[in-house]
XYZ file of C-alpha atoms in Angstrom:
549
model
C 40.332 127.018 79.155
C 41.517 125.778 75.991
C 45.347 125.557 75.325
C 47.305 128.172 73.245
C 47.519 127.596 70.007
C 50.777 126.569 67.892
C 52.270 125.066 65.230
C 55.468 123.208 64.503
C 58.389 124.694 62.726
C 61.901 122.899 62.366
C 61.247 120.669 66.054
C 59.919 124.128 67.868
C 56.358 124.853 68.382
C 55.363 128.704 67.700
C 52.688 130.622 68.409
C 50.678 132.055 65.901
C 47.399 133.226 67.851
C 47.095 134.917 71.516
C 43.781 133.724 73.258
C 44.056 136.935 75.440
C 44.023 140.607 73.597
C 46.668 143.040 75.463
C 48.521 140.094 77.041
C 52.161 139.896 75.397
C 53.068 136.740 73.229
C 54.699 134.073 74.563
C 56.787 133.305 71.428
C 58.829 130.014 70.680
C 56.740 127.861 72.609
C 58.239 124.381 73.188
C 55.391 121.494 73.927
C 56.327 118.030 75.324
C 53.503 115.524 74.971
C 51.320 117.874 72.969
C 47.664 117.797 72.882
C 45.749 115.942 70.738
C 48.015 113.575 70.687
C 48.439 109.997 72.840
C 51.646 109.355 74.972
C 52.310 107.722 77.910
C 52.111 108.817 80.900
C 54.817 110.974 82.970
C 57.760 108.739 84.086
C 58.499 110.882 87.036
C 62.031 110.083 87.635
C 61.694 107.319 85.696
C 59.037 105.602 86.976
C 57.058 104.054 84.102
C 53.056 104.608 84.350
C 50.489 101.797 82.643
C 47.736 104.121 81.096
C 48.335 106.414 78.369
C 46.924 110.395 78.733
C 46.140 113.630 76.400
C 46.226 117.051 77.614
C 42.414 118.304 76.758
C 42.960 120.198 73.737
C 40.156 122.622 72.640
C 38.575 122.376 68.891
C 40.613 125.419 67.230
C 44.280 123.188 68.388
C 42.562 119.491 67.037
C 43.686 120.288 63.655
C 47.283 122.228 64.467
C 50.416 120.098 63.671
C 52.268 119.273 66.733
C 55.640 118.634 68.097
C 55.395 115.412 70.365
C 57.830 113.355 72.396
C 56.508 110.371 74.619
C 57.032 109.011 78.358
C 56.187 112.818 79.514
C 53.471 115.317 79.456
C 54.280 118.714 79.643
C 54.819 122.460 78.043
C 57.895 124.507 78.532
C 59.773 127.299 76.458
C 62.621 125.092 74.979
C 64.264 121.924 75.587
C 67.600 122.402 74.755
C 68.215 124.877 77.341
C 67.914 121.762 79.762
C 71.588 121.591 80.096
C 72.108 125.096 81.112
C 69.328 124.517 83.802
C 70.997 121.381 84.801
C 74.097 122.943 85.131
C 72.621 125.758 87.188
C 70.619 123.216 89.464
C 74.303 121.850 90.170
C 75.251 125.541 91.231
C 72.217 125.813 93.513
C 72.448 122.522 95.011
C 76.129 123.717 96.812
C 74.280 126.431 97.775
C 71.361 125.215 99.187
C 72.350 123.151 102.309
C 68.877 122.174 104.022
C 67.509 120.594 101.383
C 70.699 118.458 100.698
C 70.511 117.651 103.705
C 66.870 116.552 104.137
C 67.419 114.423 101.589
C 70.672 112.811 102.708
C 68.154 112.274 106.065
C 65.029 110.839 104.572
C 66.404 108.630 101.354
C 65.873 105.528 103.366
C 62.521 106.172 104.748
C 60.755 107.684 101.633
C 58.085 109.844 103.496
C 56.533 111.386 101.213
C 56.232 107.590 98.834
C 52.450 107.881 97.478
C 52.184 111.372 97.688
C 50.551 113.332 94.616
C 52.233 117.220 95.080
C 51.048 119.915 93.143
C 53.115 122.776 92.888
C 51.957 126.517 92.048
C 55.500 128.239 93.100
C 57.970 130.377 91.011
C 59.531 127.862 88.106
C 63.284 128.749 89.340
C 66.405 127.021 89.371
C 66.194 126.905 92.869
C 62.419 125.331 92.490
C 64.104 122.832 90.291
C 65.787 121.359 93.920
C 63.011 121.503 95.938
C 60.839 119.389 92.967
C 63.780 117.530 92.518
C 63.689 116.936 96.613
C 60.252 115.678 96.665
C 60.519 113.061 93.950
C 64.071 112.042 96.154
C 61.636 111.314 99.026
C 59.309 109.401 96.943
C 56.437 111.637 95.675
C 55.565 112.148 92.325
C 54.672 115.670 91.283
C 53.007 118.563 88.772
C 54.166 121.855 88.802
C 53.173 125.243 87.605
C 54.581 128.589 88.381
C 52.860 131.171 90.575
C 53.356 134.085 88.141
C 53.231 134.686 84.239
C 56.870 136.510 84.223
C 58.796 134.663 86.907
C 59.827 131.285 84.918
C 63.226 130.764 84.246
C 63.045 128.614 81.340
C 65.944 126.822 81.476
C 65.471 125.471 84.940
C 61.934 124.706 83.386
C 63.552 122.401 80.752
C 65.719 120.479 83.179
C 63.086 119.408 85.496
C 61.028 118.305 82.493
C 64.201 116.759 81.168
C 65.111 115.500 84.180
C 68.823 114.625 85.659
C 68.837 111.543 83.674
C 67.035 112.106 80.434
C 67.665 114.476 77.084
C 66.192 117.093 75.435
C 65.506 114.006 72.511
C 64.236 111.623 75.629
C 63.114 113.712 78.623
C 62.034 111.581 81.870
C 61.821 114.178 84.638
C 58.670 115.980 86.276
C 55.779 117.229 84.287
C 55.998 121.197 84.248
C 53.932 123.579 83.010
C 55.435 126.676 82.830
C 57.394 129.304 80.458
C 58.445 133.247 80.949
C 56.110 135.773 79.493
C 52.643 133.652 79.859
C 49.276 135.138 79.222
C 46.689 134.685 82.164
C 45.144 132.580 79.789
C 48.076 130.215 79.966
C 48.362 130.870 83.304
C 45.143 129.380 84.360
C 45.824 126.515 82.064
C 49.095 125.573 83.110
C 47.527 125.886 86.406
C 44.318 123.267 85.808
C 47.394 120.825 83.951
C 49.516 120.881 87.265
C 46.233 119.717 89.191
C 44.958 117.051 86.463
C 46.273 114.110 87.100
C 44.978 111.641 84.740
C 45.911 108.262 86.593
C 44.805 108.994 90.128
C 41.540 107.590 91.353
C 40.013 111.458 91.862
C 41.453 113.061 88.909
C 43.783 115.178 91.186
C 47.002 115.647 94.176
C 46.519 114.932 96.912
C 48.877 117.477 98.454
C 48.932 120.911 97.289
C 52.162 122.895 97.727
C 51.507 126.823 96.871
C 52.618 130.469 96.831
C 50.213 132.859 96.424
C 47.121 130.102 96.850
C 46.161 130.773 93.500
C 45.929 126.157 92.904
C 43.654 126.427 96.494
C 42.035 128.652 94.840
C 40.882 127.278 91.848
C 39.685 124.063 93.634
C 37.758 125.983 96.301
C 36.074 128.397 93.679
C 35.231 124.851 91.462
C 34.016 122.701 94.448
C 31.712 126.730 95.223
C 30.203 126.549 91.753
C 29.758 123.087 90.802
C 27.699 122.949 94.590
C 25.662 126.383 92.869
C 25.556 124.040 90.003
C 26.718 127.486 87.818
C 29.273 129.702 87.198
C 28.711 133.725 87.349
C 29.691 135.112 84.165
C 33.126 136.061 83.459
C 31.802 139.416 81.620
C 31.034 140.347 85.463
C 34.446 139.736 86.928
C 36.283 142.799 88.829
C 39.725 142.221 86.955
C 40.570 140.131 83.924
C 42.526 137.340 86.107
C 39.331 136.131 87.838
C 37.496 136.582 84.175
C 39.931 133.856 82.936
C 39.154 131.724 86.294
C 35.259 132.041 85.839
C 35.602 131.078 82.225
C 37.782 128.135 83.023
C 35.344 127.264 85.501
C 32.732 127.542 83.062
C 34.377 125.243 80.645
C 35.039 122.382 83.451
C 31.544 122.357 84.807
C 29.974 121.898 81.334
C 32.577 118.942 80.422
C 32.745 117.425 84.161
C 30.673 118.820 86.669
C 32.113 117.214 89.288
C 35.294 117.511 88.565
C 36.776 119.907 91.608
C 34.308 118.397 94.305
C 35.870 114.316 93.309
C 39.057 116.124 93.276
C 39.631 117.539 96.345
C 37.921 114.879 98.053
C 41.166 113.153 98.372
C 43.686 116.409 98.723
C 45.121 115.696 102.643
C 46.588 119.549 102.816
C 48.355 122.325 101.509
C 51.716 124.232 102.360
C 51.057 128.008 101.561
C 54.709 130.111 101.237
C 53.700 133.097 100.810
C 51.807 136.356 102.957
C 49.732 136.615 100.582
C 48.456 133.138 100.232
C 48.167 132.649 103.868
C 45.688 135.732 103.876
C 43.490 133.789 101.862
C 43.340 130.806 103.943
C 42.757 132.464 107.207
C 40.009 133.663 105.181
C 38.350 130.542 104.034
C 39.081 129.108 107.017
C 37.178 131.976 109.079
C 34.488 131.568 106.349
C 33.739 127.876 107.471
C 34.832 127.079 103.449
C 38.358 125.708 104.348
C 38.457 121.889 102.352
C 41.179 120.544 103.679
C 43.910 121.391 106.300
C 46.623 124.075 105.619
C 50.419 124.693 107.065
C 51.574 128.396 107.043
C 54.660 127.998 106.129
C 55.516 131.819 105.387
C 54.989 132.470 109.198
C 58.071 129.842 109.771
C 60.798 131.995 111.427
C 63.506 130.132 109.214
C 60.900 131.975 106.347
C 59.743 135.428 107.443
C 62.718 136.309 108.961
C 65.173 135.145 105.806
C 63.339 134.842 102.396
C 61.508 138.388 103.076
C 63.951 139.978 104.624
C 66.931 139.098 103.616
C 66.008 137.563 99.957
C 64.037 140.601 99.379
C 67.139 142.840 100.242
C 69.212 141.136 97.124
C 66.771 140.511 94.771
C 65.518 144.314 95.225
C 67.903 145.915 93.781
C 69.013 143.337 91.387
C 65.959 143.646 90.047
C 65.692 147.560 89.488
C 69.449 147.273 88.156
C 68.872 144.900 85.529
C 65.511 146.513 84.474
C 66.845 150.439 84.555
C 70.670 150.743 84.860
C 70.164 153.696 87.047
C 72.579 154.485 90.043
C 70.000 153.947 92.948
C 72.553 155.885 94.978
C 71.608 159.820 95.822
C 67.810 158.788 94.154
C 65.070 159.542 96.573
C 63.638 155.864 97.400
C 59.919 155.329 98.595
C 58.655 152.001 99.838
C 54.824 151.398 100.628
C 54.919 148.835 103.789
C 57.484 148.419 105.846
C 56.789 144.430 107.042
C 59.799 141.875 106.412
C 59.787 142.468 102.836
C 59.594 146.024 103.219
C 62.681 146.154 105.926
C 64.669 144.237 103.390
C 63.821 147.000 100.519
C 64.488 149.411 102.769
C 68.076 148.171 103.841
C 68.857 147.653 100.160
C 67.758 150.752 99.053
C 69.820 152.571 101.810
C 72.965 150.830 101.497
C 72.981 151.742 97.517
C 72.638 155.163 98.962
C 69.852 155.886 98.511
C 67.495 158.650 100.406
C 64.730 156.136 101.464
C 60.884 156.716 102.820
C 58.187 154.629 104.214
C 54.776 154.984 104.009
C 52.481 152.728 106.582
C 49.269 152.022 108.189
C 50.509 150.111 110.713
C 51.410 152.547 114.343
C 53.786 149.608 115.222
C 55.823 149.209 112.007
C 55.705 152.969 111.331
C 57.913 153.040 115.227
C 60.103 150.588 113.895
C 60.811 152.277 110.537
C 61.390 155.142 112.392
C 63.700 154.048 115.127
C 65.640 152.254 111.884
C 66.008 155.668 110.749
C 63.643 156.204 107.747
C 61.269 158.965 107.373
C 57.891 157.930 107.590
C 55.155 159.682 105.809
C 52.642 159.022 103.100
C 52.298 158.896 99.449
C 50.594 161.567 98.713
C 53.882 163.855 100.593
C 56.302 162.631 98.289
C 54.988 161.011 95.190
C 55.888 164.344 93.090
C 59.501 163.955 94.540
C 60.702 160.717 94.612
C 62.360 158.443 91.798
C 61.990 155.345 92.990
C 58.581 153.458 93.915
C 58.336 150.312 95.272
C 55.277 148.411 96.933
C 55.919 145.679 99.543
C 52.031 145.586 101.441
C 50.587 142.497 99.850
C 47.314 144.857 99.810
C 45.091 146.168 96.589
C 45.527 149.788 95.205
C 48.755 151.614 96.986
C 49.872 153.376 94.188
C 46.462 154.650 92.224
C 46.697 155.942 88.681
C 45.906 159.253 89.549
C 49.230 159.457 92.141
C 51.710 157.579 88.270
C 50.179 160.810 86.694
C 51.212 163.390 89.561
C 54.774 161.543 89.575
C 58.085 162.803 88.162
C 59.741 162.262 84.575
C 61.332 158.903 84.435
C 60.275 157.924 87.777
C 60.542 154.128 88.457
C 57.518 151.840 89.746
C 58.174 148.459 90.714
C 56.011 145.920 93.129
C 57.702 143.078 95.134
C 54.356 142.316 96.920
C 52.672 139.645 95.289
C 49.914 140.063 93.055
C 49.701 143.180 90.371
C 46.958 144.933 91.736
C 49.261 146.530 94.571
C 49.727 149.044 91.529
C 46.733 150.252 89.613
C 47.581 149.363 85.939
C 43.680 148.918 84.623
C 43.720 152.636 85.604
C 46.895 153.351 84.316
C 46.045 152.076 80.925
C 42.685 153.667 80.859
C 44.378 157.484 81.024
C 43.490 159.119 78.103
C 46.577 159.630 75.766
C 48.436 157.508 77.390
C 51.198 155.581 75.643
C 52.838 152.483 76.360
C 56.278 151.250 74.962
C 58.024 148.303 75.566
C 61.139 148.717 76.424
C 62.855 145.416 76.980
C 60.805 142.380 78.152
C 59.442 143.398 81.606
C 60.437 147.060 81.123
C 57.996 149.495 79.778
C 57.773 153.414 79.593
C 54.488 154.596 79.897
C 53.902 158.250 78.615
C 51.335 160.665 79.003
C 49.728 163.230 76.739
C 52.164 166.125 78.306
C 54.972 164.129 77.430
C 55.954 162.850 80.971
C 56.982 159.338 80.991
C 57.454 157.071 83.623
C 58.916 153.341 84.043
C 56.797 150.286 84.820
C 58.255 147.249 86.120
C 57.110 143.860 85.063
C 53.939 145.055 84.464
C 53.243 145.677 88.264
C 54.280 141.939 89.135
C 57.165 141.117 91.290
C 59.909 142.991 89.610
C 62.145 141.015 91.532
C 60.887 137.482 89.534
C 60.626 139.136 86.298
C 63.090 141.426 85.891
C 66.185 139.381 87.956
C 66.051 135.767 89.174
C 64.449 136.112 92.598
C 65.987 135.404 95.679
C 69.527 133.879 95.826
C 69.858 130.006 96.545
C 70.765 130.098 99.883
C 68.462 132.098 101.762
C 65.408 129.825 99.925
C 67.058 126.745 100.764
C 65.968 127.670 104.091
C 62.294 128.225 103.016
C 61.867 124.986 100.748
C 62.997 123.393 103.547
C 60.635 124.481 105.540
C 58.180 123.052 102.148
C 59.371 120.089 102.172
C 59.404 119.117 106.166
C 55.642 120.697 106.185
C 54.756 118.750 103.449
C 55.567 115.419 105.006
C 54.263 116.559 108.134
C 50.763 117.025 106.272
C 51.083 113.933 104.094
C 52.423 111.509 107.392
C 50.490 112.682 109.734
C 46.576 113.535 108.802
C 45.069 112.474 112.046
C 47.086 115.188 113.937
C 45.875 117.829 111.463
C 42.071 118.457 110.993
C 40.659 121.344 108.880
C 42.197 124.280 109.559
C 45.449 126.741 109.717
C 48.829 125.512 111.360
C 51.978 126.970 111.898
C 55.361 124.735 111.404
C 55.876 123.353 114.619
C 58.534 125.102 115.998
C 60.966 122.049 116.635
C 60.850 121.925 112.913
C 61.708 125.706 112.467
C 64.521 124.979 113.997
C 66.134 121.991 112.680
C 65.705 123.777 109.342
C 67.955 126.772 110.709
C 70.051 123.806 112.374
C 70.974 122.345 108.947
C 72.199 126.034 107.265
C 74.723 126.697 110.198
C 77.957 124.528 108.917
C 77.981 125.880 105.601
C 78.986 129.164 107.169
C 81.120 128.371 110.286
C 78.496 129.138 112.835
C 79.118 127.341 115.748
C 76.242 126.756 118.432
C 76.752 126.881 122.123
C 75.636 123.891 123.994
C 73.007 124.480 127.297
C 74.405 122.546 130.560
C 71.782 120.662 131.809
C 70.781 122.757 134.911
C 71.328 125.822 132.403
C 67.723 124.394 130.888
C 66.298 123.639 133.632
C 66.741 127.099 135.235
C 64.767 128.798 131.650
C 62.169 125.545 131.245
C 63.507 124.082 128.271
C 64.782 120.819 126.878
C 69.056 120.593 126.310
C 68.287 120.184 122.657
C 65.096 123.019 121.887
C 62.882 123.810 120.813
C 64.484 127.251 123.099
C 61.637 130.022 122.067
C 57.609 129.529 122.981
C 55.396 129.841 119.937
C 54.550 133.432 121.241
C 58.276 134.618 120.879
C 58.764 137.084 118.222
C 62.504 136.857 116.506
């Protein structure tokens, strides 16, 4: 997949072509070591590499005029909001305890020295600490974000700056990553996160997702260089997996073994995310896992906080920046009612809001119940309710056909993962229909009657591209739970053959452990026949793996 094309004006590259038709511009492109052109290596907190590298440019960018800098390779919005990002990462560092504290623990030891990471996870400022974490503990790392909206760019330009480069000299981590990418770009900042042009197989060798999108694109290149082809893009179901097979296509013809050499040496990968984790359980019930996975969104210290609680701030936050409509009195409806739907729910309700859940699930449709919700489905209320919101981490809950039976000025907003929760190929293929862009990530979309209603980031998570995601704290306890799976993975590969894990459980809860001091809690101590009488050590682990929080 060739890289986007731009040109240098006054020190900032901009874009003058889009490689994907219908995919908005990502204007005012900043690149770092840009392609076609030879730099060294990345310096990864300052550690100087021997060989020099080029991003692979493609024929249209050989003869563009590019902005360069040297000692770094990477492509973010602008550089000089590094110093905003750094002064954000200070912010988030206060407020995110367990990693702090993890590295306080492990500066000595350097577990994860040698370690190649790949990240595919939201570019955030809180992102910036966990990357920042890693290289603390001695791994070098790539990153890319997880979604074309969710970037905030000036925590992108700090890591690529790094805490002790400039804007004019930047020595941090190579990132790949702006707000408002094309999926196009997306699948190229993707394949730049997993390049890695000094290692022996081209590659990481630990992979550190959300979503599995970077597990993805290594299993489906190992698949089809073993076919020896790739199926043509012009038959893919959705455009996303067009833009995969056509990247695929690209690397096969120019390296044919390029996926199968790299993940040859990849020793595991942390997934975050429900949606990821489906995947793997997948592959791994296929017999087509490659290498040994750790779920970390099944972590207590995860489940129970980022999707619950994270999900109940960043809701709302989200829907308030995007609309500026009182939630309160609004009839609310939220599709799944799992730990990110609980925490829509709560939000929803405590703006005052009149909220319903729809489910498939007996057991969660009890508990929604017993928490007081009505529970019914879509097709009862979707002519009477203002708010939308999916939370399933399933294809095609709200169809195109139920946007065109729904009210004037009705809001529809995902916080699932991917976009097809919400069926915008069929929304866009209504005849008549008209769709204006409000601000970035807010669009009206109105039909040939005259009825509009409002999309949220495009049917992505609203709560990544229209606010800044979940607050500081409560993913503190989640990259925590990243970064002690990760060096579980990377320390010990003999104890972890191909297949899925959970985080061990003495691990889930040292991360809660370190999170308790920064807000007074104080833990009562078992006596020593107190343990013995309920089977457990003085110190935990205090729940079997069964036990469900």
């Amino acid at each position: 997949m060739p890289e986007p094309d731009v040109a240098a004006d006054g020190g900032r590259a901009v874009r003058t072509a889009g490689p994907a038709e219908g995919e908005r511009a990502s204007d005012g492109l900043r690149c770092g070591q840009e392609t076609g052109v030879r730099a060294e290596l990345p310096a990864d907190a300052g550690r100087p590499r021997a060989q020099p590298y080029t991003v692979p440019l493609s024929p249209s960018r050989r003869s563009s005029r590019m902005t360069t800098t040297t000692g770094q390779d990477f492509k973010v919005a602008d550089l000089s909001l590094a110093v905003f990002g750094r002064k954000e990462i200070t912010l988030a560092e206060h407020e995110m305890p367990g990693l702090m504290a993890i590295r306080k623990e492990y500066a000595a030891s350097q577990p994860l020295a040698g370690a190649r990471i790949t990240g595919s996870l939201h570019m955030t400022v809180q992102t910036a600490v966990l990357i920042e974490t890693l290289v603390a503990l001695g791994a070098r790392v790539r990153w890319a974000s997880c979604n074309i909206f969710s970037t905030q760019d000036h925590a992108a330009a700090a890591v690529a700056v790094g805490p002790d480069g400039t804007p004019d000299d930047p020595r941090g981590v190579p990132v790949f990553a702006w707000k408002g990418e094309t999926l196009e770009e997306y699948w190229w900042c993707t394949e730049q996160a997993l390049t890695w042009p000094d290692a022996p197989t081209g590659g990481p060798n630990m992979i550190l997702d959300d979503g599995g999108d970077a597990t993805l694109l290594v299993h489906k290149g190992v698949e089809f260089e073993k076919a020896g082809e790739v199926p043509d893009p012009a038959t893919a179901d959705s455009e996303e997996y067009a833009q995969i097979l056509t990247l695929l296509r690209r690397t096969l013809a120019e390296s044919p073994q390029k996926w199968t050499q790299l993940a040859s040496e990849i020793r595991g990968v942390t997934e975050e995310t429900t949606t990821g984790v489906h995947r793997l359980y997948e592959m791994q019930q296929a017999g087509t896992l490659l290498f040994p996975a750790i779920n970390v969104n099944d972590a207590v210290t995860k489940s129970k906080f980022d999707n619950k609680y994270g999900c109940r701030h960043s809701l709302i936050d989200g829907i308030n920046r995007a609309t500026d409509v009182l939630i309160g009195g609004k009839t609310a409806v939220v599709c799944g009612y799992g730990d990110v739907g609980k925490g829509c729910a709560e939000s929803l309700r405590g703006q005052g809001a009149r909220v319903i859940v729809t489910e498939i699930d007996p057991i969660c449709a009890l508990q929604a119940a017993m928490d007081g919700y009505q529970v019914t489905t879509l097709d009862e209320v979707v002519e009477t309710a203002d708010i939308f919101i999916t939370a399933t981490g399933n294809r095609d809950i709200i169809m195109a056909s139920d946007m065109a039976r729904m009210k004037h000025q009705a809001i529809v907003g995902n916080i699932g993962h991917f976009d097809n929760e919400i069926d915008m190929a069929g929304l866009a293929k209504i005849p008549g229909i008209v769709k204006d862009e409000v601000k970035p990530q807010v669009h009206t979309w109105t039909f040939e009657d005259g009825k509009t209603i409002i999309v949220l980031s495009e049917g992505r998570l609203l709560n990544l591209g229209n606010a800044t995601g979940h607050p500081s704290f409560v993913m503190s306890n989640s990259f925590a739970d990243q970064t002690l799976a990760q060096i579980e993975l990377f320390t010990k590969p003999e104890s972890y053959p191909t297949d899925v894990y959970v985080l061990p459980k003495h691990l889930d809860e040292k991360v809660a452990r370190l999170h308790l001091e920064s807000l007074g809690v104080k833990l009562t101590t078992l006596r020593p026949e107190q343990a013995s009488y309920i089977g457990v050590p003085v110190e935990g682990p205090f729940k079997p793996d069964h036990y469900r929080y």
